[in-house]
Coordinates of C-alpha atoms in Angstrom, one line a residue:
Chain A
M1 CA 9.8 19.0 21.2
R2 CA 6.8 17.7 22.9
A3 CA 5.8 14.1 23.3
V4 CA 2.7 12.4 24.7
I5 CA 3.0 9.4 27.0
T6 CA -0.2 7.4 27.5
V7 CA -0.5 4.7 30.1
I8 CA -3.5 2.4 29.8
G9 CA -4.4 -0.7 31.7
R10 CA -5.3 -2.1 35.1
D11 CA -4.4 0.2 38.0
V12 CA -1.1 -0.7 39.5
V13 CA 0.3 0.8 42.7
G14 CA 3.1 3.3 42.1
I15 CA 2.8 3.4 38.3
L16 CA 2.6 7.2 38.2
A17 CA 5.7 7.4 40.4
E18 CA 7.6 4.9 38.3
V19 CA 6.8 6.7 34.9
S20 CA 7.6 10.1 36.3
G21 CA 10.7 8.8 38.0
K22 CA 12.0 7.4 34.7
C23 CA 11.2 10.8 33.1
S24 CA 13.2 12.6 35.7
E25 CA 16.1 10.2 35.4
L26 CA 16.3 10.9 31.7
N27 CA 15.8 14.7 32.1
V28 CA 12.4 14.7 30.5
N29 CA 10.2 17.5 31.9
I30 CA 6.6 16.7 32.6
A31 CA 4.4 19.6 31.5
E32 CA 1.0 18.3 32.1
V33 CA -0.6 15.1 33.5
T34 CA -4.2 14.0 33.4
Q35 CA -5.4 10.7 34.7
S36 CA -8.6 8.9 35.3
V37 CA -9.5 5.6 36.9
L38 CA -12.7 4.0 35.6
Q39 CA -13.6 1.0 37.8
D40 CA -10.1 -0.6 37.9
M41 CA -9.0 0.7 34.5
F42 CA -6.3 3.3 34.7
C43 CA -5.6 5.9 32.0
M44 CA -2.9 8.5 32.3
I45 CA -1.8 11.0 29.7
M46 CA 1.4 12.9 30.2
L47 CA 2.5 15.8 28.0
V48 CA 6.3 16.0 28.3
D49 CA 9.1 18.2 27.0
M50 CA 11.8 16.1 25.3
D51 CA 14.3 18.9 24.5
K52 CA 16.7 18.1 27.3
C53 CA 16.2 14.4 27.3
S54 CA 19.5 12.5 27.6
I55 CA 18.6 9.8 25.1
P56 CA 16.9 9.8 21.6
L57 CA 13.1 9.7 21.5
A58 CA 13.1 6.3 19.9
D59 CA 15.1 4.8 22.8
F60 CA 12.9 6.6 25.3
S61 CA 9.9 5.0 23.6
D62 CA 11.5 1.6 23.9
I63 CA 12.2 2.0 27.6
M64 CA 8.6 3.1 28.3
K65 CA 7.2 0.3 26.4
K66 CA 9.3 -2.2 28.4
L67 CA 8.3 -0.5 31.6
G68 CA 4.6 -1.0 30.6
E69 CA 5.2 -4.7 29.7
K70 CA 6.7 -5.2 33.1
H71 CA 3.5 -4.1 34.8
G72 CA 1.1 -5.5 32.3
L73 CA 0.2 -2.0 31.1
S74 CA 0.3 -0.5 27.6
I75 CA 2.6 2.5 27.6
H76 CA 2.8 4.4 24.3
V77 CA 5.0 7.3 23.5
M78 CA 4.2 9.5 20.5
H79 CA 5.6 12.7 19.0
G80 CA 3.4 15.6 19.8
D81 CA 3.3 16.6 16.1
V82 CA 1.1 13.6 15.4
F83 CA -1.8 15.1 17.2
D84 CA -1.2 18.6 16.0
S85 CA -1.3 17.4 12.4
M86 CA -4.2 15.1 12.8
Y87 CA -6.5 17.4 14.8
H88 CA -5.6 20.9 13.7
V89 CA -6.1 22.3 10.3
Chain B
M1 CA -3.3 22.6 22.9
I2 CA -3.7 18.8 22.9
N3 CA -7.0 17.4 23.8
S4 CA -7.0 14.1 25.8
R5 CA -10.0 12.8 23.8
D6 CA -8.0 13.2 20.6
I7 CA -5.0 11.5 22.1
L8 CA -7.1 8.5 23.2
E9 CA -8.8 8.3 19.8
T10 CA -5.4 8.2 18.1
I11 CA -4.1 5.5 20.5
R12 CA -7.2 3.5 19.8
M13 CA -6.9 3.9 16.1
I14 CA -3.3 2.5 16.2
Q15 CA -3.8 -0.2 18.8
D16 CA -7.2 -1.5 18.0
E17 CA -8.1 -0.4 14.5
N18 CA -4.9 -1.1 12.6
L19 CA -4.1 2.5 11.7
D20 CA -0.7 2.5 10.1
I21 CA 1.5 3.9 7.4
R22 CA 1.3 1.1 4.8
T23 CA 4.4 2.0 3.0
I24 CA 7.3 4.5 2.5
T25 CA 8.5 3.9 -1.0
M26 CA 11.6 5.5 -2.3
G27 CA 11.5 6.1 -6.1
I28 CA 14.9 6.0 -7.7
S29 CA 15.7 6.9 -11.3
L30 CA 18.1 4.4 -12.9
L31 CA 18.3 6.2 -16.2
D32 CA 21.9 7.2 -15.5
C33 CA 22.9 3.6 -14.8
C34 CA 22.2 2.7 -18.4
C35 CA 25.2 1.4 -20.4
D36 CA 25.6 -0.6 -23.6
D37 CA 27.0 -3.5 -21.5
I38 CA 24.4 -5.2 -19.3
D39 CA 26.9 -6.3 -16.6
R40 CA 28.1 -2.7 -16.2
S41 CA 24.5 -1.5 -16.0
C42 CA 23.7 -4.0 -13.3
Q43 CA 26.7 -3.0 -11.3
K44 CA 25.8 0.7 -11.5
I45 CA 22.2 -0.1 -10.5
Y46 CA 23.3 -2.1 -7.5
D47 CA 25.6 0.7 -6.4
K48 CA 23.0 3.4 -6.9
I49 CA 20.2 1.6 -5.1
T50 CA 22.3 0.5 -2.2
T51 CA 23.7 4.1 -1.8
K52 CA 20.4 6.0 -2.2
A53 CA 18.4 3.6 -0.1
A54 CA 21.1 2.7 2.4
R55 CA 19.2 4.4 5.3
L56 CA 15.7 3.9 4.1
V57 CA 14.8 1.0 6.4
A58 CA 16.7 2.5 9.4
V59 CA 15.0 5.9 9.0
G60 CA 11.6 4.2 8.6
N61 CA 12.1 2.3 11.8
E62 CA 13.4 5.4 13.6
I63 CA 10.3 7.4 12.7
E64 CA 8.0 4.5 13.6
K65 CA 9.4 4.5 17.1
E66 CA 9.5 8.3 17.6
Y67 CA 6.1 9.0 16.3
G68 CA 4.5 5.9 17.7
V69 CA 2.9 5.0 14.4
P70 CA 3.6 1.6 12.7
I71 CA 5.2 1.8 9.3
I72 CA 4.6 -1.6 7.8
N73 CA 6.6 -1.6 4.6
K74 CA 9.7 0.1 3.3
R75 CA 10.0 -0.3 -0.5
I76 CA 11.8 0.8 -3.6
A77 CA 10.5 1.7 -7.0
V78 CA 12.8 2.1 -9.9
T79 CA 12.7 3.2 -13.6
P80 CA 11.0 0.6 -15.8
I81 CA 13.8 -1.8 -16.5
A82 CA 12.7 -2.2 -20.2
M83 CA 14.1 1.4 -20.7
L84 CA 17.5 0.2 -19.6
L85 CA 17.3 -3.0 -21.6
A86 CA 16.7 -1.0 -24.7
S87 CA 20.3 0.2 -24.8
S88 CA 22.1 -2.6 -22.9
G89 CA 20.5 -5.6 -24.5
G90 CA 21.4 -9.0 -22.9
D91 CA 19.4 -11.3 -20.7
P92 CA 16.9 -9.1 -18.8
V93 CA 16.8 -11.6 -15.9
K94 CA 20.2 -10.3 -14.9
Y95 CA 18.5 -7.0 -14.0
A96 CA 15.9 -8.9 -11.9
L97 CA 18.7 -10.7 -10.0
T98 CA 20.5 -7.4 -9.5
L99 CA 17.3 -5.7 -8.1
E100 CA 16.8 -8.7 -5.8
R101 CA 20.4 -8.5 -4.5
A102 CA 20.0 -4.7 -3.9
A103 CA 16.7 -5.2 -2.1
R104 CA 18.2 -7.8 0.2
E105 CA 21.2 -5.6 0.9
V106 CA 19.1 -2.6 2.0
G107 CA 16.4 -4.7 3.7
V108 CA 13.3 -3.5 1.9
N109 CA 10.4 -6.0 1.5
F110 CA 9.7 -5.3 -2.2
I111 CA 11.3 -3.6 -5.1
G112 CA 9.1 -2.6 -8.1
G113 CA 10.0 -1.6 -11.6
Y114 CA 10.7 -4.8 -13.5
S115 CA 8.3 -3.1 -15.9
A116 CA 7.5 -2.0 -19.4
L117 CA 5.2 0.8 -20.7
V118 CA 3.8 -0.5 -24.0
Q119 CA 0.4 1.3 -24.1
K120 CA 1.0 2.3 -27.7
G121 CA 3.5 -0.3 -28.9
F122 CA 6.7 -2.0 -28.3
A123 CA 10.0 -0.1 -28.2
P124 CA 13.3 -1.9 -28.2
G125 CA 13.7 -3.9 -25.0
D126 CA 10.0 -4.0 -24.2
E127 CA 9.0 -7.3 -25.7
Q128 CA 12.2 -9.0 -24.5
L129 CA 11.5 -7.8 -20.9
I130 CA 7.9 -8.9 -20.9
R131 CA 8.8 -12.4 -22.1
S132 CA 11.3 -12.7 -19.3
I133 CA 8.9 -11.7 -16.5
P134 CA 7.8 -15.2 -15.5
E135 CA 11.4 -16.4 -15.1
A136 CA 12.4 -13.2 -13.4
L137 CA 9.6 -13.5 -10.8
A138 CA 10.3 -17.2 -10.3
K139 CA 14.0 -16.6 -9.6
T140 CA 13.5 -13.7 -7.2
Q141 CA 11.5 -13.0 -4.0
H142 CA 11.4 -9.3 -3.7
V143 CA 11.1 -8.1 -7.3
C144 CA 7.7 -6.9 -8.6
S145 CA 6.7 -6.4 -12.1
S146 CA 4.1 -4.4 -14.0
V147 CA 3.2 -3.7 -17.6
N148 CA 1.1 -0.8 -18.8
I149 CA -0.9 -1.9 -21.8
G150 CA -3.3 1.0 -22.3
S151 CA -4.2 4.5 -21.5
T152 CA -7.0 7.0 -22.1
K153 CA -4.7 9.0 -24.4
T154 CA -3.4 6.1 -26.4
G155 CA -6.0 3.4 -26.4
I156 CA -5.2 -0.2 -25.7
N157 CA -2.4 -2.2 -27.2
M158 CA -4.1 -5.5 -27.8
D159 CA -1.0 -7.2 -29.0
A160 CA 0.4 -6.6 -25.5
V161 CA -2.9 -7.7 -23.9
A162 CA -2.7 -11.0 -25.9
M163 CA 0.9 -11.5 -24.7
M164 CA 0.1 -10.8 -21.1
G165 CA -2.5 -13.6 -21.0
D166 CA 0.4 -16.0 -21.7
I167 CA 2.8 -14.2 -19.3
V168 CA 0.4 -14.3 -16.4
K169 CA -0.2 -18.0 -16.8
E170 CA 3.5 -18.8 -17.3
A171 CA 4.3 -16.7 -14.2
A172 CA 1.9 -18.9 -12.2
E173 CA 3.1 -22.1 -13.8
L174 CA 6.8 -21.5 -13.0
T175 CA 5.9 -20.9 -9.3
K176 CA 3.2 -23.6 -9.0
D177 CA 5.1 -25.2 -6.1
D178 CA 4.9 -21.9 -4.2
N179 CA 1.2 -21.1 -4.4
C180 CA 1.7 -19.6 -7.9
I181 CA 3.2 -16.6 -6.2
G182 CA 4.8 -15.3 -9.4
A183 CA 1.5 -14.1 -10.7
A184 CA 0.8 -12.3 -7.4
K185 CA 3.9 -10.1 -8.1
L186 CA 2.7 -9.0 -11.6
V187 CA 0.2 -6.3 -12.4
V188 CA -1.2 -5.4 -15.8
F189 CA -2.2 -1.7 -15.9
C190 CA -4.2 0.7 -17.9
N191 CA -3.4 4.4 -17.1
A192 CA -0.6 3.3 -14.7
P193 CA 0.4 6.1 -12.3
E194 CA 4.1 6.9 -12.3
D195 CA 4.3 7.7 -8.6
N196 CA 2.4 4.8 -7.1
P197 CA 4.0 3.7 -3.8
F198 CA 2.0 0.4 -3.6
M199 CA 3.2 -3.0 -4.8
A200 CA 3.1 -4.9 -7.0
G201 CA 2.5 -2.0 -9.4
A202 CA 5.1 0.5 -8.2
F203 CA 7.6 1.9 -10.6
H204 CA 9.5 5.2 -10.9
G205 CA 8.0 6.8 -14.0
P206 CA 10.2 8.5 -16.7
G207 CA 8.8 11.9 -15.7
E208 CA 9.8 11.5 -12.0
P209 CA 12.8 13.3 -10.4
E210 CA 16.1 11.6 -9.6
C211 CA 14.9 10.3 -6.2
V212 CA 11.7 10.8 -4.3
I213 CA 9.8 9.7 -1.2
N214 CA 6.1 8.6 -1.7
V215 CA 3.9 7.4 1.1
G216 CA 0.9 5.2 1.1
V217 CA -1.5 5.4 4.1
S218 CA -4.1 2.9 5.2
G219 CA -6.8 2.6 7.7
P220 CA -10.0 0.6 6.7
G221 CA -10.4 -0.4 10.4
V222 CA -10.5 3.2 11.5
V223 CA -13.2 4.1 8.9
R224 CA -15.3 1.2 9.9
S225 CA -15.1 2.0 13.6
A226 CA -16.1 5.6 12.9
L227 CA -19.1 4.4 11.0
K228 CA -20.1 2.1 13.8
K229 CA -20.8 5.2 15.8
I230 CA -23.6 6.4 13.4
P231 CA -25.7 3.3 12.9
D232 CA -28.7 5.4 12.0
G233 CA -27.1 8.2 10.0
N234 CA -28.2 8.7 6.4
L235 CA -25.7 8.3 3.6
T236 CA -24.7 12.0 3.7
D237 CA -23.7 11.5 7.3
V238 CA -21.8 8.4 6.2
A239 CA -19.9 10.3 3.6
D240 CA -19.1 13.1 6.1
V241 CA -17.7 10.6 8.7
I242 CA -15.6 8.9 6.0
K243 CA -14.2 12.3 4.9
K244 CA -13.3 13.4 8.4
T245 CA -11.6 10.1 9.1
A246 CA -9.7 10.1 5.8
F247 CA -8.5 13.6 6.6
K248 CA -7.0 12.4 9.9
I249 CA -5.4 9.4 8.3
T250 CA -3.9 11.3 5.5
R251 CA -2.6 14.1 7.7
L252 CA -0.6 11.4 9.5
G253 CA 0.7 10.2 6.1
Q254 CA 1.7 13.7 5.2
L255 CA 3.5 14.1 8.5
I256 CA 5.4 10.9 8.1
A257 CA 6.2 11.6 4.5
S258 CA 7.6 15.1 5.3
E259 CA 9.7 13.7 8.1
A260 CA 11.1 10.8 6.1
S261 CA 11.9 13.2 3.2
R262 CA 13.7 15.5 5.6
R263 CA 15.7 12.8 7.3
L264 CA 16.7 11.1 4.1
D265 CA 17.3 14.4 2.3
V266 CA 15.2 13.2 -0.6
P267 CA 12.3 15.3 -2.0
F268 CA 8.8 14.5 -0.9
G269 CA 6.7 13.2 -3.9
I270 CA 3.1 12.4 -3.0
V271 CA 0.8 10.8 -0.4
D272 CA -1.3 8.1 -1.8
L273 CA -4.7 8.5 -0.1
S274 CA -5.7 4.9 0.1
L275 CA -7.7 2.5 2.1
A276 CA -5.5 -0.6 1.7
P277 CA -6.8 -3.6 3.5
T278 CA -4.9 -6.5 5.0
P279 CA -6.1 -10.0 5.8
A280 CA -6.0 -9.0 9.5
V281 CA -9.4 -9.0 11.3
G282 CA -10.6 -5.4 11.5
D283 CA -8.6 -4.1 8.5
S284 CA -11.1 -4.8 5.7
V285 CA -12.6 -2.6 3.0
A286 CA -15.4 -5.1 2.6
H287 CA -16.4 -4.7 6.2
I288 CA -16.7 -0.9 5.7
L289 CA -19.2 -1.6 2.9
E290 CA -21.0 -4.0 5.2
E291 CA -21.1 -1.4 7.9
I292 CA -22.7 1.0 5.5
G293 CA -25.5 -1.5 5.3
L294 CA -24.9 -4.5 3.1
E295 CA -25.4 -8.0 4.4
T296 CA -22.3 -9.2 2.5
C297 CA -19.9 -7.5 0.3
G298 CA -20.9 -8.4 -3.3
A299 CA -24.6 -7.9 -2.7
H300 CA -26.4 -5.5 -5.0
G301 CA -25.6 -2.0 -3.7
T302 CA -21.9 -2.8 -3.3
T303 CA -20.9 -0.7 -6.3
A304 CA -22.9 2.3 -5.0
A305 CA -21.5 2.0 -1.5
L306 CA -17.9 1.7 -2.9
A307 CA -18.4 4.7 -5.1
L308 CA -19.5 6.7 -2.0
L309 CA -16.5 5.4 0.0
N310 CA -14.0 6.0 -2.7
D311 CA -15.2 9.6 -3.3
A312 CA -15.3 10.5 0.4
V313 CA -11.8 9.1 1.0
K314 CA -10.5 11.4 -1.8
K315 CA -12.4 14.4 -0.7
G316 CA -11.2 14.0 2.9
G317 CA -7.7 13.2 2.0
T318 CA -7.1 15.9 -0.6
M319 CA -7.0 18.8 1.8
A320 CA -4.8 16.8 4.2
S321 CA -1.8 16.5 1.9
S322 CA 0.2 19.0 -0.1
H323 CA 0.6 16.6 -3.0
V324 CA -1.7 13.7 -3.7
G325 CA -0.9 11.0 -6.2
G326 CA -0.5 7.3 -6.9
L327 CA -3.7 5.3 -6.9
S328 CA -5.5 7.2 -4.2
G329 CA -8.8 5.5 -3.3
A330 CA -10.2 2.3 -1.9
F331 CA -8.4 -0.9 -2.8
I332 CA -10.3 -4.1 -3.3
P333 CA -7.8 -7.0 -3.4
V334 CA -9.7 -10.1 -2.7
S335 CA -7.1 -12.3 -1.0
E336 CA -5.8 -9.4 1.1
D337 CA -9.2 -8.5 2.6
A338 CA -10.8 -10.7 5.3
G339 CA -14.3 -9.6 4.3
M340 CA -13.8 -10.1 0.6
I341 CA -12.3 -13.6 1.3
D342 CA -15.4 -14.6 3.2
A343 CA -17.7 -13.1 0.6
A344 CA -15.9 -14.9 -2.2
R345 CA -15.9 -18.2 -0.2
E346 CA -19.6 -17.9 0.2
G347 CA -20.0 -17.3 -3.5
I348 CA -21.7 -14.0 -3.0
L349 CA -18.8 -11.9 -4.3
K350 CA -18.3 -12.8 -7.9
I351 CA -15.8 -11.7 -10.5
E352 CA -18.5 -9.8 -12.5
K353 CA -19.4 -7.8 -9.4
L354 CA -15.7 -7.1 -8.8
E355 CA -15.4 -5.8 -12.3
A356 CA -18.3 -3.4 -11.8
M357 CA -16.7 -2.2 -8.5
T358 CA -13.4 -1.4 -10.4
A359 CA -15.3 1.2 -12.3
V360 CA -15.7 3.3 -9.2
C361 CA -12.7 2.5 -7.0
S362 CA -9.0 3.2 -7.3
V363 CA -7.7 0.0 -8.8
G364 CA -8.9 -3.1 -10.6
L365 CA -9.3 -6.8 -10.4
D366 CA -6.8 -7.4 -7.7
M367 CA -5.5 -10.6 -6.1
I368 CA -8.1 -12.8 -7.6
V369 CA -7.4 -16.5 -7.7
V370 CA -8.9 -18.2 -10.8
P371 CA -8.9 -21.9 -11.9
G372 CA -5.6 -23.2 -13.2
S373 CA -7.4 -24.4 -16.3
T374 CA -8.3 -20.8 -17.3
T375 CA -7.0 -20.2 -20.9
S376 CA -4.6 -17.4 -21.8
E377 CA -7.2 -15.9 -24.0
V378 CA -9.7 -15.6 -21.2
I379 CA -7.0 -13.9 -19.0
S380 CA -6.2 -11.6 -21.9
A381 CA -9.9 -10.8 -22.3
I382 CA -10.3 -10.0 -18.6
I383 CA -7.3 -7.7 -18.9
A384 CA -8.9 -6.1 -22.0
D385 CA -12.2 -5.5 -20.2
E386 CA -10.5 -3.9 -17.3
A387 CA -8.3 -1.8 -19.5
A388 CA -11.5 -0.6 -21.4
I389 CA -13.1 0.5 -18.1
G390 CA -9.9 2.4 -17.2
M391 CA -9.5 3.9 -20.6
V392 CA -13.0 5.2 -21.0
N393 CA -13.3 6.5 -17.4
S394 CA -9.8 8.1 -17.4
K395 CA -8.8 6.2 -14.4
T396 CA -6.3 3.6 -13.4
T397 CA -7.4 0.0 -13.7
A398 CA -5.2 -3.0 -13.2
V399 CA -5.4 -6.8 -13.3
R400 CA -3.6 -9.1 -10.9
L401 CA -5.0 -12.6 -11.4
I402 CA -3.4 -15.7 -10.0
P403 CA -4.2 -18.8 -12.0
A404 CA -4.1 -21.6 -9.4
I405 CA -2.2 -24.3 -11.4
G406 CA -3.7 -27.7 -10.8
K407 CA -6.5 -26.3 -8.7
D408 CA -10.2 -25.6 -9.3
V409 CA -13.2 -23.9 -7.8
G410 CA -13.4 -25.0 -4.1
D411 CA -9.7 -25.0 -3.6
E412 CA -7.7 -22.2 -2.1
L413 CA -4.2 -20.6 -2.4
N414 CA -2.5 -19.3 0.7
F415 CA 0.3 -16.8 0.1
G416 CA 0.8 -15.8 3.7
G417 CA 1.6 -12.4 5.0
L418 CA 0.0 -9.3 3.5
L419 CA -0.9 -11.1 0.3
G420 CA -3.3 -13.3 2.3
A421 CA -5.2 -16.3 1.0
G422 CA -8.0 -16.6 -1.5
P423 CA -10.5 -19.2 -2.8
V424 CA -10.4 -20.1 -6.5
M425 CA -13.2 -18.1 -8.0
S426 CA -15.3 -19.4 -10.9
I427 CA -15.1 -17.4 -14.1
N428 CA -16.9 -17.4 -17.4
T429 CA -15.0 -19.7 -19.8
A430 CA -16.8 -18.8 -23.1
S431 CA -14.0 -18.2 -25.6
P432 CA -12.8 -14.7 -26.6
A433 CA -10.0 -16.3 -28.6
K434 CA -10.9 -14.9 -32.0
M435 CA -11.0 -11.3 -30.7
I436 CA -7.8 -11.6 -28.8
A437 CA -6.0 -13.2 -31.8
R438 CA -7.0 -10.2 -34.0
G439 CA -4.4 -8.1 -32.2
G440 CA -3.8 -4.4 -33.1
R441 CA -4.9 -1.4 -31.1
I442 CA -8.2 -0.3 -29.7
P443 CA -8.2 3.4 -30.6
A444 CA -8.1 6.0 -27.9
P445 CA -11.7 7.1 -27.0
L446 CA -13.2 10.5 -27.6
Q447 CA -12.4 11.2 -23.9
S448 CA -8.8 11.5 -24.9
L449 CA -9.5 14.5 -27.1
K450 CA -9.4 17.2 -24.4
N451 CA -7.1 19.7 -26.1

């Protein structure tokens, strides 16, 4: 199952490393990453594969949210089906 | 293939524009709980609800986290209690207290179905249940009540309409120390849908299966933001943008509904394609109408704008869901909509305009605070007018008026939470007493003869 992680907020040193480190720790495979920095606003989208994740998606979502709060960023995890159903007929 | 623009649009909808799933409502049939002894009936009801809905809230919270979409309410709708009362007899308030206990146990925020369907007349249990509504609502927090007093097929039961004027007033009076909240939990319907997931009017109709999951979506803020991007588009463009937005919102509802149904192992019923506002800034149906081009909601043109909005929401949403039902359309509850509250405070949005709006939207006169001195006959006549609009136009209409006991125009009631706050609105006090006292039935209109 695929999930999408979005990280939005002021650019913070090492945020990409920290999010991907947490993914690796929990056995979440990163399939695709896009990121852009507009002035000092940072926006990263990660498409990840959750099949082998060691914890349930709901708990993973909580961990990411807390990680974001620690850095003053908004980190949101969503099930990939949300986008498939909203944008594909 | 997931497009990053779509991803960011969805995140913005959720974080900035209040996109959410308004409610997952589990409908539960209580017909098999019916005994000739009310205490045994109550015990069976409690056991059935707390078993069937034991995981409802937990599953809702789980889906919310996994899918990253807020699910605001988890609710239960049950078989109209008057149908159980018919065979059990006894004090109907016992049923209300049982529903309250079950709702607290499973952690839902409302339970609907303290209801009676009397569109053609009173069967055993109906009148007794209706008379107990004010007490039941005063003694409970989570129980919601509704009464269907008319339909296109049957006409309007004017004896029930007359009775409901008194009941609405009494419900407000018994809760006058708590912002007359009793009346806010009571809806009087014409053409009540049997699968409506929204409160206060949800009940599990007699034609419904044993247990079912119905979902109500929302998203006025999303529609408004989409319209902001076409400030110079013509009204065809406006309708197209609303349709596309409603499609996306409803697809999300469909996804959540299927997932909830799978996890709870309960059949999926319907998605209610709704634009349900909340008092939160940026979550207002009135503001959509203003975005379309009205200075203030309530101005001339409001009815036309609402007709366009309501129709486009349905057109966009229909294809997005495998089964559509409930109320489906734009809601216009005054106290629950920041834009309507402002327009009513300014005196621009009046009850007569709201009545016209109900002819083209999905519900009726909803969450309107009226002076405490309003007579029962005037309330009954307002109900009759709304029911007539619903009956003739083959649509659902409803009345949820809150007589503000001891207050008058210029005062306000504040319910808090999703129910919001509303100014007392002035109404026409000329007496309809003679007509209401006549009683009887308004015959079904020609529109009913479709066979």
